[in-house]
């Protein structure tokens, strides 16, 4: 279709095949009988809520990178979506890192609505949701119905129980620092070129500086120092650079907070002035 230049195009169906005709072209595309198309299930929703499309998209975008790619735990292949009178929450984890987005405000539903949305469907919602409108979400025991303007998505929900992750979010830190997000992202990105097979980069934080280092015996080594405002004790921690960079890129402000708890404790990233998005990542244990 993209190659057609003719002003008039005739589409005709014969015996489940599509014929495309113009003054200069004649094309047949083999099809399948429409009767073989699967029936869209009729869903009688038992719970529902409505939410601003921009807020829903923003939440899904903030947590999608943390969705697990493994088939071992199906419940981690999706995103926890929860709406209640207290606000809206989405979360995803692959056990190595966790992303959560929360928004509070006006009452969105009279009761708590919670379900596991497949990550593939979440990606489609982000792509298709219109701006400046409300999204309607309804669920029953097995399906979600998401209304996006003139488009309706019917999705089978993921069965299982999402882990109770709130207890693992660190609240206190041995080392805290504020750093410019673009500087840190660039430093981690360049350091990743010299990362070993473990894909590790090393952070040394103390005083008013953050040093980001990497070494690969086959390539060489690299170190860069960027300014930061830190408190607490000096910390020396290694991370998977992909996981660390994902968390930095999820943040939206120019300056971000990084909290560290030594070589084995969970680290946390968030915006400096906005706590709606948090990202928890586990260090790499090299010894």
PDB file of C-alpha atoms in Angstrom:
ATOM      1  CA  UNK A   1       0.000   0.000   0.000  1.00  0.00           C
ATOM      2  CA  UNK A   2       2.830   2.398   0.782  1.00  0.00           C
ATOM      3  CA  UNK A   3       4.192   1.896  -2.728  1.00  0.00           C
ATOM      4  CA  UNK A   4       0.916   2.763  -4.515  1.00  0.00           C
ATOM      5  CA  UNK A   5       0.994   6.047  -6.432  1.00  0.00           C
ATOM      6  CA  UNK A   6      -2.363   5.772  -8.216  1.00  0.00           C
ATOM      7  CA  UNK A   7      -5.177   8.067  -7.107  1.00  0.00           C
ATOM      8  CA  UNK A   8      -7.845   5.354  -7.316  1.00  0.00           C
ATOM      9  CA  UNK A   9      -7.509   1.992  -5.553  1.00  0.00           C
ATOM     10  CA  UNK A  10     -10.130  -0.776  -5.749  1.00  0.00           C
ATOM     11  CA  UNK A  11     -10.287  -3.355  -2.954  1.00  0.00           C
ATOM     12  CA  UNK A  12     -12.262  -6.533  -3.605  1.00  0.00           C
ATOM     13  CA  UNK A  13     -12.744  -9.735  -1.615  1.00  0.00           C
ATOM     14  CA  UNK A  14     -13.140 -13.074  -3.396  1.00  0.00           C
ATOM     15  CA  UNK A  15     -13.103 -16.445  -1.645  1.00  0.00           C
ATOM     16  CA  UNK A  16     -11.348 -14.991   1.412  1.00  0.00           C
ATOM     17  CA  UNK A  17      -8.625 -13.350  -0.683  1.00  0.00           C
ATOM     18  CA  UNK A  18      -8.053  -9.611  -1.049  1.00  0.00           C
ATOM     19  CA  UNK A  19      -7.592  -8.162  -4.555  1.00  0.00           C
ATOM     20  CA  UNK A  20      -6.015  -4.722  -4.872  1.00  0.00           C
ATOM     21  CA  UNK A  21      -6.424  -3.091  -8.257  1.00  0.00           C
ATOM     22  CA  UNK A  22      -5.225   0.172  -9.776  1.00  0.00           C
ATOM     23  CA  UNK A  23      -4.723   1.324 -13.363  1.00  0.00           C
ATOM     24  CA  UNK A  24      -1.202  -0.102 -13.321  1.00  0.00           C
ATOM     25  CA  UNK A  25      -1.217  -2.855 -10.696  1.00  0.00           C
ATOM     26  CA  UNK A  26      -3.061  -6.015  -9.833  1.00  0.00           C
ATOM     27  CA  UNK A  27      -2.321  -7.720  -6.514  1.00  0.00           C
ATOM     28  CA  UNK A  28      -3.817 -10.704  -4.689  1.00  0.00           C
ATOM     29  CA  UNK A  29      -3.173 -11.217  -0.981  1.00  0.00           C
ATOM     30  CA  UNK A  30      -4.180 -14.598   0.374  1.00  0.00           C
ATOM     31  CA  UNK A  31      -6.453 -14.402   3.392  1.00  0.00           C
ATOM     32  CA  UNK A  32      -8.373 -16.588   5.817  1.00  0.00           C
ATOM     33  CA  UNK A  33     -12.136 -16.813   6.132  1.00  0.00           C
ATOM     34  CA  UNK A  34     -13.561 -14.205   8.504  1.00  0.00           C
ATOM     35  CA  UNK A  35     -15.546 -16.933  10.276  1.00  0.00           C
ATOM     36  CA  UNK A  36     -12.245 -18.281  11.602  1.00  0.00           C
ATOM     37  CA  UNK A  37     -11.497 -15.049  13.454  1.00  0.00           C
ATOM     38  CA  UNK A  38     -11.608 -15.729  17.222  1.00  0.00           C
ATOM     39  CA  UNK A  39     -14.599 -14.384  19.038  1.00  0.00           C
ATOM     40  CA  UNK A  40     -13.949 -11.415  21.299  1.00  0.00           C
ATOM     41  CA  UNK A  41     -15.065 -12.493  24.787  1.00  0.00           C
ATOM     42  CA  UNK A  42     -18.013 -10.676  26.291  1.00  0.00           C
ATOM     43  CA  UNK A  43     -16.780  -9.352  29.608  1.00  0.00           C
ATOM     44  CA  UNK A  44     -19.049  -8.476  32.501  1.00  0.00           C
ATOM     45  CA  UNK A  45     -16.764  -6.326  34.615  1.00  0.00           C
ATOM     46  CA  UNK A  46     -16.888  -6.700  38.374  1.00  0.00           C
ATOM     47  CA  UNK A  47     -14.722  -3.648  39.184  1.00  0.00           C
ATOM     48  CA  UNK A  48     -13.683  -0.562  37.241  1.00  0.00           C
ATOM     49  CA  UNK A  49     -12.088   2.874  37.408  1.00  0.00           C
ATOM     50  CA  UNK A  50     -11.340   5.833  35.160  1.00  0.00           C
ATOM     51  CA  UNK A  51      -8.044   7.670  34.971  1.00  0.00           C
ATOM     52  CA  UNK A  52      -6.391  10.431  32.962  1.00  0.00           C
ATOM     53  CA  UNK A  53      -4.642   8.897  29.945  1.00  0.00           C
ATOM     54  CA  UNK A  54      -1.432  10.894  30.444  1.00  0.00           C
ATOM     55  CA  UNK A  55      -1.144   9.693  34.046  1.00  0.00           C
ATOM     56  CA  UNK A  56      -1.831   6.063  33.109  1.00  0.00           C
ATOM     57  CA  UNK A  57       0.736   6.153  30.286  1.00  0.00           C
ATOM     58  CA  UNK A  58       3.315   7.861  32.471  1.00  0.00           C
ATOM     59  CA  UNK A  59       2.935   5.216  35.158  1.00  0.00           C
ATOM     60  CA  UNK A  60       3.306   2.315  32.741  1.00  0.00           C
ATOM     61  CA  UNK A  61       6.326   3.904  31.065  1.00  0.00           C
ATOM     62  CA  UNK A  62       8.035   4.373  34.428  1.00  0.00           C
ATOM     63  CA  UNK A  63       7.882   0.672  35.346  1.00  0.00           C
ATOM     64  CA  UNK A  64       8.019  -1.243  32.041  1.00  0.00           C
ATOM     65  CA  UNK A  65      11.847  -1.561  32.027  1.00  0.00           C
ATOM     66  CA  UNK A  66      11.741  -3.528  35.301  1.00  0.00           C
ATOM     67  CA  UNK A  67       9.386  -6.265  34.014  1.00  0.00           C
ATOM     68  CA  UNK A  68      10.931  -9.741  34.129  1.00  0.00           C
ATOM     69  CA  UNK A  69      11.754 -11.478  30.835  1.00  0.00           C
ATOM     70  CA  UNK A  70      11.925 -14.912  32.441  1.00  0.00           C
ATOM     71  CA  UNK A  71       9.131 -17.488  32.085  1.00  0.00           C
ATOM     72  CA  UNK A  72       9.984 -18.977  35.488  1.00  0.00           C
ATOM     73  CA  UNK A  73       7.632 -16.688  37.434  1.00  0.00           C
ATOM     74  CA  UNK A  74       4.672 -15.658  35.240  1.00  0.00           C
ATOM     75  CA  UNK A  75       3.449 -13.113  37.801  1.00  0.00           C
ATOM     76  CA  UNK A  76       6.638 -11.095  37.228  1.00  0.00           C
ATOM     77  CA  UNK A  77       5.987 -10.913  33.487  1.00  0.00           C
ATOM     78  CA  UNK A  78       3.310  -8.326  34.143  1.00  0.00           C
ATOM     79  CA  UNK A  79       2.712  -5.008  35.831  1.00  0.00           C
ATOM     80  CA  UNK A  80       0.790  -4.631  39.052  1.00  0.00           C
ATOM     81  CA  UNK A  81      -1.951  -2.034  38.459  1.00  0.00           C
ATOM     82  CA  UNK A  82      -3.853  -0.791  41.470  1.00  0.00           C
ATOM     83  CA  UNK A  83      -6.439   1.956  41.872  1.00  0.00           C
ATOM     84  CA  UNK A  84      -8.077   2.827  45.176  1.00  0.00           C
ATOM     85  CA  UNK A  85      -9.666   5.793  46.956  1.00  0.00           C
ATOM     86  CA  UNK A  86      -6.149   6.669  48.136  1.00  0.00           C
ATOM     87  CA  UNK A  87      -4.665   6.916  44.614  1.00  0.00           C
ATOM     88  CA  UNK A  88      -3.093   5.040  41.736  1.00  0.00           C
ATOM     89  CA  UNK A  89      -0.098   2.684  41.792  1.00  0.00           C
ATOM     90  CA  UNK A  90       1.802   0.542  39.288  1.00  0.00           C
ATOM     91  CA  UNK A  91       4.864  -1.616  39.944  1.00  0.00           C
ATOM     92  CA  UNK A  92       7.120  -4.135  38.215  1.00  0.00           C
ATOM     93  CA  UNK A  93      10.107  -6.240  39.273  1.00  0.00           C
ATOM     94  CA  UNK A  94      12.408  -8.932  37.953  1.00  0.00           C
ATOM     95  CA  UNK A  95      13.855  -9.565  41.471  1.00  0.00           C
ATOM     96  CA  UNK A  96      17.090  -7.728  40.561  1.00  0.00           C
ATOM     97  CA  UNK A  97      15.399  -4.325  40.415  1.00  0.00           C
ATOM     98  CA  UNK A  98      12.015  -2.822  41.210  1.00  0.00           C
ATOM     99  CA  UNK A  99      10.190   0.177  39.762  1.00  0.00           C
ATOM    100  CA  UNK A 100       7.117   1.799  41.302  1.00  0.00           C
ATOM    101  CA  UNK A 101       5.013   4.784  40.266  1.00  0.00           C
ATOM    102  CA  UNK A 102       2.364   6.284  42.550  1.00  0.00           C
ATOM    103  CA  UNK A 103      -0.065   9.185  42.225  1.00  0.00           C
ATOM    104  CA  UNK A 104      -2.466  10.449  44.860  1.00  0.00           C
ATOM    105  CA  UNK A 105      -5.288  12.908  44.495  1.00  0.00           C
ATOM    106  CA  UNK A 106      -8.966  12.808  43.809  1.00  0.00           C
ATOM    107  CA  UNK A 107     -10.869   9.589  44.433  1.00  0.00           C
ATOM    108  CA  UNK A 108     -10.716   7.372  41.349  1.00  0.00           C
ATOM    109  CA  UNK A 109     -12.789   4.448  42.559  1.00  0.00           C
ATOM    110  CA  UNK A 110     -14.950   3.629  45.543  1.00  0.00           C
ATOM    111  CA  UNK A 111     -13.120   0.354  46.123  1.00  0.00           C
ATOM    112  CA  UNK A 112      -9.684  -1.107  45.523  1.00  0.00           C
ATOM    113  CA  UNK A 113      -9.098  -2.490  42.019  1.00  0.00           C
ATOM    114  CA  UNK A 114      -5.944  -4.563  41.549  1.00  0.00           C
ATOM    115  CA  UNK A 115      -4.735  -6.813  38.710  1.00  0.00           C
ATOM    116  CA  UNK A 116      -1.647  -8.001  36.797  1.00  0.00           C
ATOM    117  CA  UNK A 117      -1.501  -6.547  33.290  1.00  0.00           C
ATOM    118  CA  UNK A 118       0.747  -8.337  30.736  1.00  0.00           C
ATOM    119  CA  UNK A 119       3.717  -6.153  29.806  1.00  0.00           C
ATOM    120  CA  UNK A 120       2.980  -6.519  26.083  1.00  0.00           C
ATOM    121  CA  UNK A 121      -0.500  -5.070  26.593  1.00  0.00           C
ATOM    122  CA  UNK A 122       0.945  -2.289  28.738  1.00  0.00           C
ATOM    123  CA  UNK A 123       3.250  -1.366  25.866  1.00  0.00           C
ATOM    124  CA  UNK A 124       0.294  -1.226  23.476  1.00  0.00           C
ATOM    125  CA  UNK A 125      -1.631   1.009  25.867  1.00  0.00           C
ATOM    126  CA  UNK A 126       1.325   3.411  26.029  1.00  0.00           C
ATOM    127  CA  UNK A 127       1.488   3.463  22.229  1.00  0.00           C
ATOM    128  CA  UNK A 128      -2.230   3.814  21.535  1.00  0.00           C
ATOM    129  CA  UNK A 129      -3.705   5.850  24.386  1.00  0.00           C
ATOM    130  CA  UNK A 130      -4.926   9.271  23.193  1.00  0.00           C
ATOM    131  CA  UNK A 131      -3.694  12.387  24.957  1.00  0.00           C
ATOM    132  CA  UNK A 132      -6.020  14.627  26.918  1.00  0.00           C
ATOM    133  CA  UNK A 133      -8.708  12.001  27.553  1.00  0.00           C
ATOM    134  CA  UNK A 134      -9.779   9.616  30.264  1.00  0.00           C
ATOM    135  CA  UNK A 135      -9.148   5.892  30.065  1.00  0.00           C
ATOM    136  CA  UNK A 136     -11.741   3.442  31.324  1.00  0.00           C
ATOM    137  CA  UNK A 137     -10.489   0.205  32.911  1.00  0.00           C
ATOM    138  CA  UNK A 138     -12.749  -2.685  33.914  1.00  0.00           C
ATOM    139  CA  UNK A 139     -11.870  -6.192  35.054  1.00  0.00           C
ATOM    140  CA  UNK A 140     -13.426  -9.524  35.852  1.00  0.00           C
ATOM    141  CA  UNK A 141     -11.711 -12.641  37.181  1.00  0.00           C
ATOM    142  CA  UNK A 142      -9.768 -13.300  33.976  1.00  0.00           C
ATOM    143  CA  UNK A 143      -9.851 -10.259  31.697  1.00  0.00           C
ATOM    144  CA  UNK A 144      -9.279  -6.525  31.612  1.00  0.00           C
ATOM    145  CA  UNK A 145     -11.184  -4.190  29.295  1.00  0.00           C
ATOM    146  CA  UNK A 146      -9.326  -0.955  28.558  1.00  0.00           C
ATOM    147  CA  UNK A 147     -11.211   1.756  26.678  1.00  0.00           C
ATOM    148  CA  UNK A 148      -8.954   4.158  24.768  1.00  0.00           C
ATOM    149  CA  UNK A 149     -11.204   6.626  22.959  1.00  0.00           C
ATOM    150  CA  UNK A 150     -12.610   4.702  19.971  1.00  0.00           C
ATOM    151  CA  UNK A 151     -10.406   1.669  20.695  1.00  0.00           C
ATOM    152  CA  UNK A 152     -11.089  -1.109  23.185  1.00  0.00           C
ATOM    153  CA  UNK A 153      -8.412  -3.574  24.294  1.00  0.00           C
ATOM    154  CA  UNK A 154      -9.536  -6.864  25.828  1.00  0.00           C
ATOM    155  CA  UNK A 155      -6.610  -8.586  27.568  1.00  0.00           C
ATOM    156  CA  UNK A 156      -6.324 -11.812  29.523  1.00  0.00           C
ATOM    157  CA  UNK A 157      -4.864 -11.057  32.929  1.00  0.00           C
ATOM    158  CA  UNK A 158      -1.865 -12.820  34.419  1.00  0.00           C
ATOM    159  CA  UNK A 159      -2.776 -15.287  37.136  1.00  0.00           C
ATOM    160  CA  UNK A 160      -0.793 -15.304  40.345  1.00  0.00           C
ATOM    161  CA  UNK A 161       0.076 -13.080  43.259  1.00  0.00           C
ATOM    162  CA  UNK A 162       2.475 -10.185  42.848  1.00  0.00           C
ATOM    163  CA  UNK A 163       5.082 -10.162  45.638  1.00  0.00           C
ATOM    164  CA  UNK A 164       4.566  -7.875  48.618  1.00  0.00           C
ATOM    165  CA  UNK A 165       7.490  -5.672  47.656  1.00  0.00           C
ATOM    166  CA  UNK A 166       6.924  -2.674  49.896  1.00  0.00           C
ATOM    167  CA  UNK A 167       8.807  -4.216  52.790  1.00  0.00           C
ATOM    168  CA  UNK A 168      12.011  -4.398  50.704  1.00  0.00           C
ATOM    169  CA  UNK A 169      12.064  -0.714  49.712  1.00  0.00           C
ATOM    170  CA  UNK A 170      14.934   0.835  51.701  1.00  0.00           C
ATOM    171  CA  UNK A 171      14.001   3.813  53.872  1.00  0.00           C
ATOM    172  CA  UNK A 172      17.408   4.569  55.378  1.00  0.00           C
ATOM    173  CA  UNK A 173      20.817   4.724  53.696  1.00  0.00           C
ATOM    174  CA  UNK A 174      24.443   4.499  54.725  1.00  0.00           C
ATOM    175  CA  UNK A 175      25.307   6.936  51.915  1.00  0.00           C
ATOM    176  CA  UNK A 176      23.047   9.521  50.295  1.00  0.00           C
ATOM    177  CA  UNK A 177      23.873  11.810  47.396  1.00  0.00           C
ATOM    178  CA  UNK A 178      22.308  14.174  44.891  1.00  0.00           C
ATOM    179  CA  UNK A 179      23.763  14.166  41.393  1.00  0.00           C
ATOM    180  CA  UNK A 180      22.961  15.658  37.984  1.00  0.00           C
ATOM    181  CA  UNK A 181      21.050  13.022  36.047  1.00  0.00           C
ATOM    182  CA  UNK A 182      22.530  13.788  32.560  1.00  0.00           C
ATOM    183  CA  UNK A 183      26.093  13.659  33.958  1.00  0.00           C
ATOM    184  CA  UNK A 184      25.543  10.339  35.711  1.00  0.00           C
ATOM    185  CA  UNK A 185      23.753   8.785  32.737  1.00  0.00           C
ATOM    186  CA  UNK A 186      26.570   9.787  30.381  1.00  0.00           C
ATOM    187  CA  UNK A 187      29.247   8.548  32.793  1.00  0.00           C
ATOM    188  CA  UNK A 188      27.580   5.139  33.218  1.00  0.00           C
ATOM    189  CA  UNK A 189      26.996   4.844  29.471  1.00  0.00           C
ATOM    190  CA  UNK A 190      30.640   5.493  28.604  1.00  0.00           C
ATOM    191  CA  UNK A 191      31.911   3.284  31.425  1.00  0.00           C
ATOM    192  CA  UNK A 192      29.778   0.422  30.119  1.00  0.00           C
ATOM    193  CA  UNK A 193      32.079   0.189  27.071  1.00  0.00           C
ATOM    194  CA  UNK A 194      34.802  -1.116  29.386  1.00  0.00           C
ATOM    195  CA  UNK A 195      32.557  -3.348  31.510  1.00  0.00           C
ATOM    196  CA  UNK A 196      33.488  -6.986  32.049  1.00  0.00           C
ATOM    197  CA  UNK A 197      31.365  -9.980  31.102  1.00  0.00           C
ATOM    198  CA  UNK A 198      29.403  -9.344  34.307  1.00  0.00           C
ATOM    199  CA  UNK A 199      28.344  -5.981  32.804  1.00  0.00           C
ATOM    200  CA  UNK A 200      29.477  -4.260  35.990  1.00  0.00           C
ATOM    201  CA  UNK A 201      30.395  -0.668  36.734  1.00  0.00           C
ATOM    202  CA  UNK A 202      31.730   0.458  40.090  1.00  0.00           C
ATOM    203  CA  UNK A 203      30.583   3.557  41.967  1.00  0.00           C
ATOM    204  CA  UNK A 204      32.678   5.212  44.639  1.00  0.00           C
ATOM    205  CA  UNK A 205      30.749   7.962  46.423  1.00  0.00           C
ATOM    206  CA  UNK A 206      32.086  10.248  49.103  1.00  0.00           C
ATOM    207  CA  UNK A 207      32.391  13.944  49.881  1.00  0.00           C
ATOM    208  CA  UNK A 208      31.498  15.995  46.846  1.00  0.00           C
ATOM    209  CA  UNK A 209      32.460  13.489  44.147  1.00  0.00           C
ATOM    210  CA  UNK A 210      31.195  10.310  42.513  1.00  0.00           C
ATOM    211  CA  UNK A 211      33.717   8.170  40.649  1.00  0.00           C
ATOM    212  CA  UNK A 212      32.366   5.656  38.123  1.00  0.00           C
ATOM    213  CA  UNK A 213      34.826   2.978  37.036  1.00  0.00           C
ATOM    214  CA  UNK A 214      34.928  -0.129  34.855  1.00  0.00           C
ATOM    215  CA  UNK A 215      37.581  -2.600  33.725  1.00  0.00           C
ATOM    216  CA  UNK A 216      37.768  -5.343  31.116  1.00  0.00           C
ATOM    217  CA  UNK A 217      40.987  -7.324  30.782  1.00  0.00           C
ATOM    218  CA  UNK A 218      40.479  -7.644  27.026  1.00  0.00           C
ATOM    219  CA  UNK A 219      39.628  -3.982  26.387  1.00  0.00           C
ATOM    220  CA  UNK A 220      41.085  -1.746  29.074  1.00  0.00           C
ATOM    221  CA  UNK A 221      39.809   0.348  31.930  1.00  0.00           C
ATOM    222  CA  UNK A 222      37.996   3.624  32.397  1.00  0.00           C
ATOM    223  CA  UNK A 223      37.204   6.023  35.239  1.00  0.00           C
ATOM    224  CA  UNK A 224      35.310   9.307  35.335  1.00  0.00           C
ATOM    225  CA  UNK A 225      34.608  11.643  38.249  1.00  0.00           C
ATOM    226  CA  UNK A 226      31.494  13.799  38.435  1.00  0.00           C
ATOM    227  CA  UNK A 227      30.374  16.216  41.160  1.00  0.00           C
ATOM    228  CA  UNK A 228      27.754  15.181  43.702  1.00  0.00           C
ATOM    229  CA  UNK A 229      26.596  16.275  47.130  1.00  0.00           C
ATOM    230  CA  UNK A 230      26.855  13.259  49.433  1.00  0.00           C
ATOM    231  CA  UNK A 231      26.365  12.566  53.128  1.00  0.00           C
ATOM    232  CA  UNK A 232      27.042   9.550  55.286  1.00  0.00           C
ATOM    233  CA  UNK A 233      30.019   7.279  54.946  1.00  0.00           C
ATOM    234  CA  UNK A 234      32.050   6.706  51.790  1.00  0.00           C
ATOM    235  CA  UNK A 235      30.594   3.895  49.687  1.00  0.00           C
ATOM    236  CA  UNK A 236      32.094   1.597  47.051  1.00  0.00           C
ATOM    237  CA  UNK A 237      29.456  -0.453  45.196  1.00  0.00           C
ATOM    238  CA  UNK A 238      29.199  -2.319  41.858  1.00  0.00           C
ATOM    239  CA  UNK A 239      26.061  -2.522  39.719  1.00  0.00           C
ATOM    240  CA  UNK A 240      24.935  -4.076  36.474  1.00  0.00           C
ATOM    241  CA  UNK A 241      25.285  -1.041  34.234  1.00  0.00           C
ATOM    242  CA  UNK A 242      22.120  -1.836  32.259  1.00  0.00           C
ATOM    243  CA  UNK A 243      19.987  -1.959  35.392  1.00  0.00           C
ATOM    244  CA  UNK A 244      21.580   1.205  36.770  1.00  0.00           C
ATOM    245  CA  UNK A 245      21.184   3.111  33.503  1.00  0.00           C
ATOM    246  CA  UNK A 246      17.538   2.034  33.184  1.00  0.00           C
ATOM    247  CA  UNK A 247      16.834   3.532  36.587  1.00  0.00           C
ATOM    248  CA  UNK A 248      18.603   6.804  35.806  1.00  0.00           C
ATOM    249  CA  UNK A 249      16.715   7.166  32.528  1.00  0.00           C
ATOM    250  CA  UNK A 250      13.361   6.588  34.233  1.00  0.00           C
ATOM    251  CA  UNK A 251      13.829   9.743  36.274  1.00  0.00           C
ATOM    252  CA  UNK A 252      12.511  13.025  34.908  1.00  0.00           C
ATOM    253  CA  UNK A 253      14.248  15.778  36.865  1.00  0.00           C
ATOM    254  CA  UNK A 254      17.668  17.244  36.171  1.00  0.00           C
ATOM    255  CA  UNK A 255      18.938  16.249  39.621  1.00  0.00           C
ATOM    256  CA  UNK A 256      18.294  12.865  41.217  1.00  0.00           C
ATOM    257  CA  UNK A 257      18.798  11.165  44.577  1.00  0.00           C
ATOM    258  CA  UNK A 258      20.873   8.001  45.010  1.00  0.00           C
ATOM    259  CA  UNK A 259      20.802   6.105  48.293  1.00  0.00           C
ATOM    260  CA  UNK A 260      23.344   3.330  48.926  1.00  0.00           C
ATOM    261  CA  UNK A 261      23.625   0.632  51.591  1.00  0.00           C
ATOM    262  CA  UNK A 262      27.034  -0.863  50.988  1.00  0.00           C
ATOM    263  CA  UNK A 263      28.138  -3.701  48.718  1.00  0.00           C
ATOM    264  CA  UNK A 264      25.188  -5.955  49.523  1.00  0.00           C
ATOM    265  CA  UNK A 265      22.347  -3.599  50.425  1.00  0.00           C
ATOM    266  CA  UNK A 266      19.622  -2.343  48.118  1.00  0.00           C
ATOM    267  CA  UNK A 267      20.133   1.026  46.439  1.00  0.00           C
ATOM    268  CA  UNK A 268      17.367   3.484  45.571  1.00  0.00           C
ATOM    269  CA  UNK A 269      16.994   6.105  42.848  1.00  0.00           C
ATOM    270  CA  UNK A 270      14.346   8.835  42.738  1.00  0.00           C
ATOM    271  CA  UNK A 271      13.887  12.384  41.531  1.00  0.00           C
ATOM    272  CA  UNK A 272      15.146  15.092  43.891  1.00  0.00           C
ATOM    273  CA  UNK A 273      11.791  16.789  44.369  1.00  0.00           C
ATOM    274  CA  UNK A 274       9.252  14.198  43.212  1.00  0.00           C
ATOM    275  CA  UNK A 275       8.803  10.854  44.947  1.00  0.00           C
ATOM    276  CA  UNK A 276       6.210   9.483  42.528  1.00  0.00           C
ATOM    277  CA  UNK A 277       8.787   7.257  40.799  1.00  0.00           C
ATOM    278  CA  UNK A 278      11.210   5.092  42.765  1.00  0.00           C
ATOM    279  CA  UNK A 279      13.672   2.536  41.437  1.00  0.00           C
ATOM    280  CA  UNK A 280      15.347  -0.062  43.653  1.00  0.00           C
ATOM    281  CA  UNK A 281      18.352  -1.984  42.335  1.00  0.00           C
ATOM    282  CA  UNK A 282      20.527  -4.696  43.850  1.00  0.00           C
ATOM    283  CA  UNK A 283      24.331  -4.373  43.697  1.00  0.00           C
ATOM    284  CA  UNK A 284      26.493  -7.037  42.052  1.00  0.00           C
ATOM    285  CA  UNK A 285      28.420  -9.171  44.495  1.00  0.00           C
ATOM    286  CA  UNK A 286      31.836  -9.593  42.868  1.00  0.00           C
ATOM    287  CA  UNK A 287      33.456 -11.578  45.693  1.00  0.00           C
TER     288      UNK A 287
END
